[in-house]
mmCIF file of C-alpha atoms in Angstrom:
data_model
loop_
_atom_site.group_PDB
_atom_site.id
_atom_site.type_symbol
_atom_site.label_atom_id
_atom_site.label_comp_id
_atom_site.label_asym_id
_atom_site.label_seq_id
_atom_site.Cartn_x
_atom_site.Cartn_y
_atom_site.Cartn_z
ATOM 1 C CA MET A 1 75.362 132.419 144.978
ATOM 2 C CA ILE A 2 78.918 131.954 143.991
ATOM 3 C CA LEU A 3 81.005 135.135 144.446
ATOM 4 C CA VAL A 4 84.366 136.175 142.864
ATOM 5 C CA PRO A 5 87.049 134.962 145.791
ATOM 6 C CA PHE A 6 89.083 138.071 147.000
ATOM 7 C CA ALA A 7 91.832 135.618 147.690
ATOM 8 C CA LEU A 8 92.882 135.897 143.931
ATOM 9 C CA ARG A 9 94.281 139.434 144.310
ATOM 10 C CA LYS A 10 98.180 139.334 144.613
ATOM 11 C CA THR A 11 98.568 142.205 146.941
ATOM 12 C CA ARG A 12 97.358 142.404 150.422
ATOM 13 C CA LEU A 13 96.672 145.889 152.633
ATOM 14 C CA ARG A 14 99.094 146.861 155.442
ATOM 15 C CA PRO A 15 97.050 146.592 158.484
ATOM 16 C CA LEU A 16 98.792 149.846 160.134
ATOM 17 C CA SER A 17 97.709 151.856 157.065
ATOM 18 C CA PRO A 18 95.436 154.815 158.018
ATOM 19 C CA PRO A 19 91.766 154.713 156.377
ATOM 20 C CA SER A 20 92.055 156.268 153.026
ATOM 21 C CA PRO A 21 89.710 159.464 152.436
ATOM 22 C CA HIS A 22 88.717 157.917 148.855
ATOM 23 C CA LEU A 23 87.832 154.800 150.412
ATOM 24 C CA ALA A 24 85.560 156.955 153.023
ATOM 25 C CA THR A 25 83.777 158.301 150.129
ATOM 26 C CA MET A 26 83.059 155.148 148.666
ATOM 27 C CA ALA A 27 81.886 153.333 151.939
ATOM 28 C CA ASN A 28 78.513 152.764 150.529
ATOM 29 C CA PRO A 29 77.789 148.991 149.896
ATOM 30 C CA LEU A 30 75.407 147.799 147.218
ATOM 31 C CA ASP A 31 72.320 146.541 149.190
ATOM 32 C CA THR A 32 71.414 143.101 148.346
ATOM 33 C CA ASP A 33 68.285 143.920 146.220
ATOM 34 C CA ALA A 34 70.371 146.767 144.327
ATOM 35 C CA GLY A 35 71.879 144.617 141.723
ATOM 36 C CA SER A 36 73.444 141.316 141.026
ATOM 37 C CA GLU A 37 75.833 139.621 143.280
ATOM 38 C CA LEU A 38 78.673 139.603 140.843
ATOM 39 C CA PHE A 39 78.335 143.532 140.770
ATOM 40 C CA ALA A 40 78.547 143.612 144.598
ATOM 41 C CA SER A 41 81.687 141.216 144.685
ATOM 42 C CA TYR A 42 83.128 143.594 142.098
ATOM 43 C CA GLU A 43 82.261 146.698 144.115
ATOM 44 C CA ALA A 44 83.566 145.284 147.417
ATOM 45 C CA GLU A 45 86.772 143.945 145.515
ATOM 46 C CA ILE A 46 87.407 147.665 143.996
ATOM 47 C CA LYS A 47 87.291 149.038 147.331
ATOM 48 C CA LEU A 48 90.249 146.939 148.641
ATOM 49 C CA VAL A 49 92.253 147.407 145.420
ATOM 50 C CA GLN A 50 91.672 151.379 145.821
ATOM 51 C CA ALA A 51 92.641 151.292 149.705
ATOM 52 C CA ASP A 52 95.860 149.367 148.688
ATOM 53 C CA LEU A 53 96.571 151.695 145.747
ATOM 54 C CA ASP A 54 96.174 154.739 148.010
ATOM 55 C CA GLN A 55 98.374 153.056 150.614
ATOM 56 C CA LYS A 56 101.049 152.745 148.030
ATOM 57 C CA LEU A 57 100.641 156.328 146.882
ATOM 58 C CA ASP A 58 101.117 157.483 150.272
ATOM 59 C CA GLN A 59 104.447 155.320 150.728
ATOM 60 C CA ILE A 60 106.014 156.487 147.317
ATOM 61 C CA PRO A 61 107.244 159.981 148.364
ATOM 62 C CA GLU A 62 109.110 158.442 151.450
ATOM 63 C CA LEU A 63 110.622 155.888 149.221
ATOM 64 C CA SER A 64 113.820 156.373 147.252
ATOM 65 C CA GLY A 65 115.962 154.050 144.768
ATOM 66 C CA GLU A 66 114.736 150.830 143.949
ATOM 67 C CA PRO A 67 112.041 150.666 146.818
ATOM 68 C CA ARG A 68 110.402 153.468 145.090
ATOM 69 C CA LYS A 69 110.564 152.078 141.670
ATOM 70 C CA ALA A 70 108.914 148.643 142.988
ATOM 71 C CA ALA A 71 106.344 150.739 144.966
ATOM 72 C CA ILE A 72 105.028 152.681 141.386
ATOM 73 C CA SER A 73 105.213 149.246 139.676
ATOM 74 C CA GLN A 74 102.953 147.903 142.260
ATOM 75 C CA ALA A 75 101.038 150.753 142.180
ATOM 76 C CA GLU A 76 100.621 150.889 138.379
ATOM 77 C CA ARG A 77 99.608 146.953 138.509
ATOM 78 C CA ALA A 78 96.912 147.904 141.205
ATOM 79 C CA LEU A 79 95.720 150.711 138.521
ATOM 80 C CA GLU A 80 95.482 148.305 136.059
ATOM 81 C CA GLU A 81 93.413 146.028 138.312
ATOM 82 C CA ALA A 82 91.254 148.822 139.247
ATOM 83 C CA ASP A 83 90.489 149.700 135.572
ATOM 84 C CA GLU A 84 89.442 145.880 135.022
ATOM 85 C CA LEU A 85 87.133 145.682 137.643
ATOM 86 C CA LEU A 86 85.470 149.137 136.295
ATOM 87 C CA GLY A 87 85.035 147.516 133.027
ATOM 88 C CA GLN A 88 83.689 144.342 134.831
ATOM 89 C CA MET A 89 81.011 146.536 136.725
ATOM 90 C CA ARG A 90 80.192 148.528 133.470
ATOM 91 C CA LEU A 91 79.191 145.224 131.918
ATOM 92 C CA GLU A 92 77.350 143.968 134.972
ATOM 93 C CA LYS A 93 75.341 147.113 135.213
ATOM 94 C CA GLN A 94 73.536 145.867 132.422
ATOM 95 C CA ASN A 95 71.982 143.249 134.450
ATOM 96 C CA ILE A 96 70.528 145.523 137.117
ATOM 97 C CA PRO A 97 66.972 146.756 136.924
ATOM 98 C CA SER A 98 66.335 150.076 135.302
ATOM 99 C CA ALA A 99 64.737 151.597 138.511
ATOM 100 C CA GLN A 100 68.172 151.124 140.355
ATOM 101 C CA ARG A 101 70.512 152.393 137.905
ATOM 102 C CA PRO A 102 70.812 156.063 138.760
ATOM 103 C CA GLN A 103 72.042 154.716 142.206
ATOM 104 C CA ILE A 104 74.682 152.387 140.494
ATOM 105 C CA ASN A 105 75.682 154.729 137.949
ATOM 106 C CA ALA A 106 76.304 157.282 140.607
ATOM 107 C CA ARG A 107 78.493 154.953 142.688
ATOM 108 C CA LEU A 108 80.338 154.125 139.413
ATOM 109 C CA ARG A 109 80.953 157.323 138.435
ATOM 110 C CA ASN A 110 82.495 157.735 142.113
ATOM 111 C CA TYR A 111 84.841 154.955 141.710
ATOM 112 C CA GLU A 112 86.022 156.158 138.159
ATOM 113 C CA SER A 113 86.752 159.570 139.496
ATOM 114 C CA THR A 114 88.707 158.264 142.322
ATOM 115 C CA VAL A 115 90.870 155.907 139.863
ATOM 116 C CA SER A 116 91.367 158.608 137.615
ATOM 117 C CA SER A 117 92.571 160.882 140.742
ATOM 118 C CA SER A 118 94.769 158.084 141.643
ATOM 119 C CA LYS A 119 96.212 157.952 137.850
ATOM 120 C CA SER A 120 96.932 161.572 138.050
ATOM 121 C CA LYS A 121 98.668 161.082 141.456
ATOM 122 C CA LEU A 122 100.661 158.323 140.219
ATOM 123 C CA ALA A 123 101.708 160.113 136.944
ATOM 124 C CA ASN A 124 102.914 163.127 138.978
ATOM 125 C CA LEU A 125 105.122 160.804 141.224
ATOM 126 C CA SER A 126 106.545 158.880 138.142
ATOM 127 C CA SER A 127 107.240 162.255 136.624
ATOM 128 C CA GLU A 128 109.097 163.253 139.799
ATOM 129 C CA ARG A 129 111.024 159.699 139.574
ATOM 130 C CA ASN A 130 112.132 160.355 136.299
ATOM 131 C CA ALA A 131 113.175 164.159 137.308
ATOM 132 C CA LEU A 132 115.383 162.878 140.041
ATOM 133 C CA PHE A 133 116.791 160.088 138.505
ATOM 134 C CA GLY A 134 117.098 161.210 134.927
ATOM 135 C CA GLY A 135 118.808 158.838 132.300
ATOM 136 C CA ARG A 136 118.963 155.738 134.700
ATOM 137 C CA TYR A 137 115.633 154.935 133.426
ATOM 138 C CA ARG A 138 116.527 155.666 129.798
ATOM 139 C CA ASP A 139 117.867 152.944 127.310
ATOM 140 C CA ASP A 140 121.697 153.913 127.299
ATOM 141 C CA PRO A 141 123.855 151.309 125.987
ATOM 142 C CA GLU A 142 126.909 152.851 127.943
ATOM 143 C CA ASN A 143 125.035 152.119 131.277
ATOM 144 C CA PRO A 144 124.592 148.390 131.645
ATOM 145 C CA SER A 145 122.314 149.348 134.938
ATOM 146 C CA SER A 146 119.825 150.988 132.320
ATOM 147 C CA SER A 147 119.310 147.921 130.094
ATOM 148 C CA SER A 148 118.815 146.027 133.614
ATOM 149 C CA ASP A 149 115.930 148.328 134.450
ATOM 150 C CA ILE A 150 114.281 148.224 131.224
ATOM 151 C CA HIS A 151 114.473 144.302 131.211
ATOM 152 C CA LEU A 152 113.196 144.250 134.742
ATOM 153 C CA ALA A 153 110.207 146.681 133.747
ATOM 154 C CA GLN A 154 109.457 144.423 130.875
ATOM 155 C CA ARG A 155 109.703 141.363 133.100
ATOM 156 C CA GLN A 156 107.289 143.093 135.358
ATOM 157 C CA GLN A 157 104.834 144.330 132.558
ATOM 158 C CA LEU A 158 104.725 140.500 131.726
ATOM 159 C CA LEU A 159 104.286 139.374 135.155
ATOM 160 C CA SER A 160 101.200 141.784 135.556
ATOM 161 C CA GLY A 161 99.814 140.648 132.241
ATOM 162 C CA THR A 162 100.042 137.273 133.417
ATOM 163 C CA GLU A 163 98.227 138.399 136.837
ATOM 164 C CA ARG A 164 95.358 140.134 134.755
ATOM 165 C CA LEU A 165 94.910 137.268 132.690
ATOM 166 C CA ASP A 166 94.590 134.992 135.851
ATOM 167 C CA ARG A 167 92.344 137.242 137.516
ATOM 168 C CA SER A 168 90.095 137.343 134.294
ATOM 169 C CA SER A 169 90.332 133.515 134.076
ATOM 170 C CA GLN A 170 89.186 133.157 137.525
ATOM 171 C CA ARG A 171 86.305 135.697 136.971
ATOM 172 C CA LEU A 172 85.217 133.811 133.875
ATOM 173 C CA LYS A 173 85.284 130.442 135.893
ATOM 174 C CA ALA A 174 83.270 132.291 138.649
ATOM 175 C CA SER A 175 80.813 133.505 136.230
ATOM 176 C CA GLN A 176 80.329 129.988 134.810
ATOM 177 C CA ALA A 177 80.066 128.495 137.725
ATOM 178 C CA LEU A 178 77.106 130.920 138.898
ATOM 179 C CA ALA A 179 75.592 130.172 135.318
ATOM 180 C CA ASN A 180 75.699 126.419 135.999
ATOM 181 C CA GLU A 181 74.201 127.010 139.386
ATOM 182 C CA THR A 182 71.339 128.907 138.108
ATOM 183 C CA GLU A 183 70.865 126.537 135.319
ATOM 184 C CA ALA A 184 70.433 123.462 138.218
ATOM 185 C CA ILE A 185 68.358 125.814 139.954
ATOM 186 C CA GLY A 186 65.772 126.136 136.879
ATOM 187 C CA ALA A 187 66.162 122.639 136.209
ATOM 188 C CA ALA A 188 65.091 121.559 139.635
ATOM 189 C CA ALA A 189 62.270 124.124 139.195
ATOM 190 C CA LEU A 190 61.138 122.684 136.113
ATOM 191 C CA ALA A 191 60.991 119.066 137.789
ATOM 192 C CA ASP A 192 59.070 120.661 140.230
ATOM 193 C CA LEU A 193 56.541 122.098 138.372
ATOM 194 C CA HIS A 194 56.675 118.839 136.234
ATOM 195 C CA GLN A 195 55.964 116.639 139.408
ATOM 196 C CA GLN A 196 53.326 119.121 140.840
ATOM 197 C CA ARG A 197 51.539 118.510 136.980
ATOM 198 C CA GLU A 198 51.793 114.871 137.489
ATOM 199 C CA THR A 199 50.172 115.381 140.949
ATOM 200 C CA ILE A 200 47.328 117.487 139.558
ATOM 201 C CA LEU A 201 46.443 115.273 136.848
ATOM 202 C CA HIS A 202 46.407 112.273 139.342
ATOM 203 C CA THR A 203 44.422 114.176 141.686
ATOM 204 C CA GLN A 204 41.997 115.089 138.949
ATOM 205 C CA GLY A 205 41.537 111.386 137.818
ATOM 206 C CA VAL A 206 40.842 110.390 141.301
ATOM 207 C CA LEU A 207 37.969 112.935 141.757
ATOM 208 C CA GLY A 208 36.644 111.535 138.398
ATOM 209 C CA GLN A 209 36.835 107.971 139.466
ATOM 210 C CA SER A 210 34.918 109.535 142.876
ATOM 211 C CA GLU A 211 32.452 111.051 140.988
ATOM 212 C CA GLY A 212 31.480 107.961 139.062
ATOM 213 C CA TYR A 213 31.134 106.068 142.344
ATOM 214 C CA VAL A 214 29.040 108.838 143.758
ATOM 215 C CA ASP A 215 26.524 108.724 140.765
ATOM 216 C CA ARG A 216 26.330 104.830 141.057
ATOM 217 C CA SER A 217 25.505 105.109 144.441
ATOM 218 C CA VAL A 218 22.976 107.870 143.909
ATOM 219 C CA LYS A 219 21.636 105.527 140.997
ATOM 220 C CA THR A 220 21.733 102.505 143.727
ATOM 221 C CA LEU A 221 19.889 104.404 146.549
ATOM 222 C CA ARG A 222 17.219 105.620 144.038
ATOM 223 C CA GLY A 223 16.456 101.931 143.074
ATOM 224 C CA MET A 224 16.455 101.110 147.015
ATOM 225 C CA ALA A 225 13.784 103.609 147.533
ATOM 226 C CA ARG A 226 11.952 102.657 144.636
ATOM 227 C CA ARG A 227 11.959 99.173 146.018
ATOM 228 C CA MET A 228 11.160 100.100 149.495
ATOM 229 C CA ALA A 229 8.080 102.325 148.138
ATOM 230 C CA THR A 230 6.822 98.913 146.039
ATOM 231 C CA ASN A 231 7.415 96.940 148.941
ATOM 232 C CA ARG A 232 5.352 99.261 151.064
ATOM 233 C CA ILE A 233 2.519 99.239 148.815
ATOM 234 C CA ILE A 234 2.374 95.529 148.529
ATOM 235 C CA THR A 235 2.434 95.203 152.243
ATOM 236 C CA ILE A 236 -0.557 98.031 152.485
ATOM 237 C CA SER A 237 -2.527 96.078 149.773
ATOM 238 C CA ILE A 238 -2.025 92.417 151.729
ATOM 239 C CA ILE A 239 -3.079 94.252 154.629
ATOM 240 C CA THR A 240 -5.979 95.709 153.258
ATOM 241 C CA VAL A 241 -7.165 92.442 151.814
ATOM 242 C CA LEU A 242 -6.559 90.708 154.976
ATOM 243 C CA VAL A 243 -8.709 93.217 156.705
ATOM 244 C CA LEU A 244 -11.533 92.816 154.092
ATOM 245 C CA LEU A 245 -11.604 89.242 154.602
ATOM 246 C CA ILE A 246 -11.762 89.329 158.265
ATOM 247 C CA MET A 247 -14.618 91.767 157.896
ATOM 248 C CA ALA A 248 -16.290 89.316 155.474
ATOM 249 C CA VAL A 249 -15.900 86.422 157.603
ATOM 250 C CA ILE A 250 -17.240 88.210 160.621
ATOM 251 C CA PHE A 251 -20.102 89.625 158.499
ATOM 252 C CA SER A 252 -20.820 86.074 157.275
ATOM 253 C CA LYS A 253 -21.141 84.841 160.946
ATOM 254 C CA PHE A 254 -23.725 87.254 162.009
ATOM 255 C CA ARG A 255 -26.085 86.895 159.251
#
């Protein structure tokens, strides 16, 4: 089956970052029989997004200036991606059997709680940034750098929206490919069933012909048996007549 490719994400994990405590609480992968493959792919991807987000949130307090601002923007985009994945998981949850819903709901609530905690942490870090830099991040006509920052933020928002659209498009393409593959499998199964039906009908016809041959053979054998019985009676009659004639000839000689 086709899974949503992870290579579509624009951000990547830094290998030197320590494992996140939030990721440790979510390290319970979806079993193969616990839901659809799409839900499993969304679950795996949101773990990567959350790990990347935790890494950025841990780095932001150590940064200042433009690097800090860029890290906050990246964290905001990661949160948007996490929200989008949660929405996809809520939709895909409807395709999971009811008997397995409680386990899936518990995992989904865990992811929602973790993302909500990350939002609160990022909001606090953003508040600290505004408190530290004050008017620099407000639109001030007398401060050219403020206008530049606003334009940069708007550009980053546009880029973030474009990235979300690209990811949504890729997920839709993956879903369409999965639907096409499922349709092809169904068509192949129907073709196999049709072929098996033709085989059964052909076998039934052959059995009918064989039954006709058997009936004719039985009739032929019965006719042969009757002819053999008739021939036996004729033979016995001839022998009896001959014996009587012989006895008559012998009797006439001794008279």
